[in-house]
């Protein structure tokens, strides 16, 4: 009788776990499954890398849980002792506009980056934010980050129905104006099969974006 009760309790426990994973815990479970690494295995030596931007930076990471996802390029540069950079902070927020990214600049700078990678603009395009305002926001970020040793600005993918070509031309001009390197994300994301939804990178593309950042910064490739 005792064994039967234990078997029933175990079966109910498994059933409850399955229900939770298929329901309210589905997203956390998938996030853990798709992690490239967890917080305790992030490199803490070498140049401190901080990223400031939107979903191109955040990817499927959940930094508040210490999870660095496999569709976040940042993960490929900081995960593991042999990684080319030390984890300073991923300040990417899904859906963020350049106005919101600018508002988080001081938080990113407080993380004491040796390398700061800035990306943003796609969400502005989707919301019909005027191009001069987007560029002004990006310029303000670069000006605030003048004390950082190395700042990189990235080109951005189109907002599905709105081309980013003009914005990317302005981003390249802004980089030349401030003497900072450009991480060319746009050409990588524009290729067939590079994204899973027309905008956001697959894990393979995220790894290529990380290599593009490494090349722009001049650190060892992954």
Short mmCIF file of C-alpha atoms in Angstrom, two decimals, residues 31 34-37 58-62 67-76 79 206:
data_model
loop_
_atom_site.label_atom_id
_atom_site.label_comp_id
_atom_site.label_asym_id
_atom_site.label_seq_id
_atom_site.Cartn_x
_atom_site.Cartn_y
_atom_site.Cartn_z
CA UNK A 31 15.14 30.02 -21.81
CA UNK A 34 18.54 27.73 -24.99
CA UNK A 35 21.17 29.20 -22.68
CA UNK A 36 24.67 29.51 -24.11
CA UNK A 37 25.99 29.75 -20.56
CA UNK A 58 19.56 41.01 -25.33
CA UNK A 59 18.59 38.14 -27.61
CA UNK A 60 17.08 35.33 -25.55
CA UNK A 61 19.22 36.19 -22.53
CA UNK A 62 17.68 36.78 -19.12
CA UNK A 67 21.19 33.29 -18.23
CA UNK A 68 23.14 34.25 -21.35
CA UNK A 69 21.13 33.03 -24.33
CA UNK A 70 22.33 31.49 -27.55
CA UNK A 71 20.76 34.17 -29.78
CA UNK A 72 22.61 37.00 -28.02
CA UNK A 73 25.94 37.82 -29.69
CA UNK A 74 27.24 39.10 -26.34
CA UNK A 75 27.13 35.57 -24.92
CA UNK A 76 29.64 34.25 -27.43
CA UNK A 79 30.94 32.76 -21.87
CA UNK A 206 24.53 35.58 -33.28
#
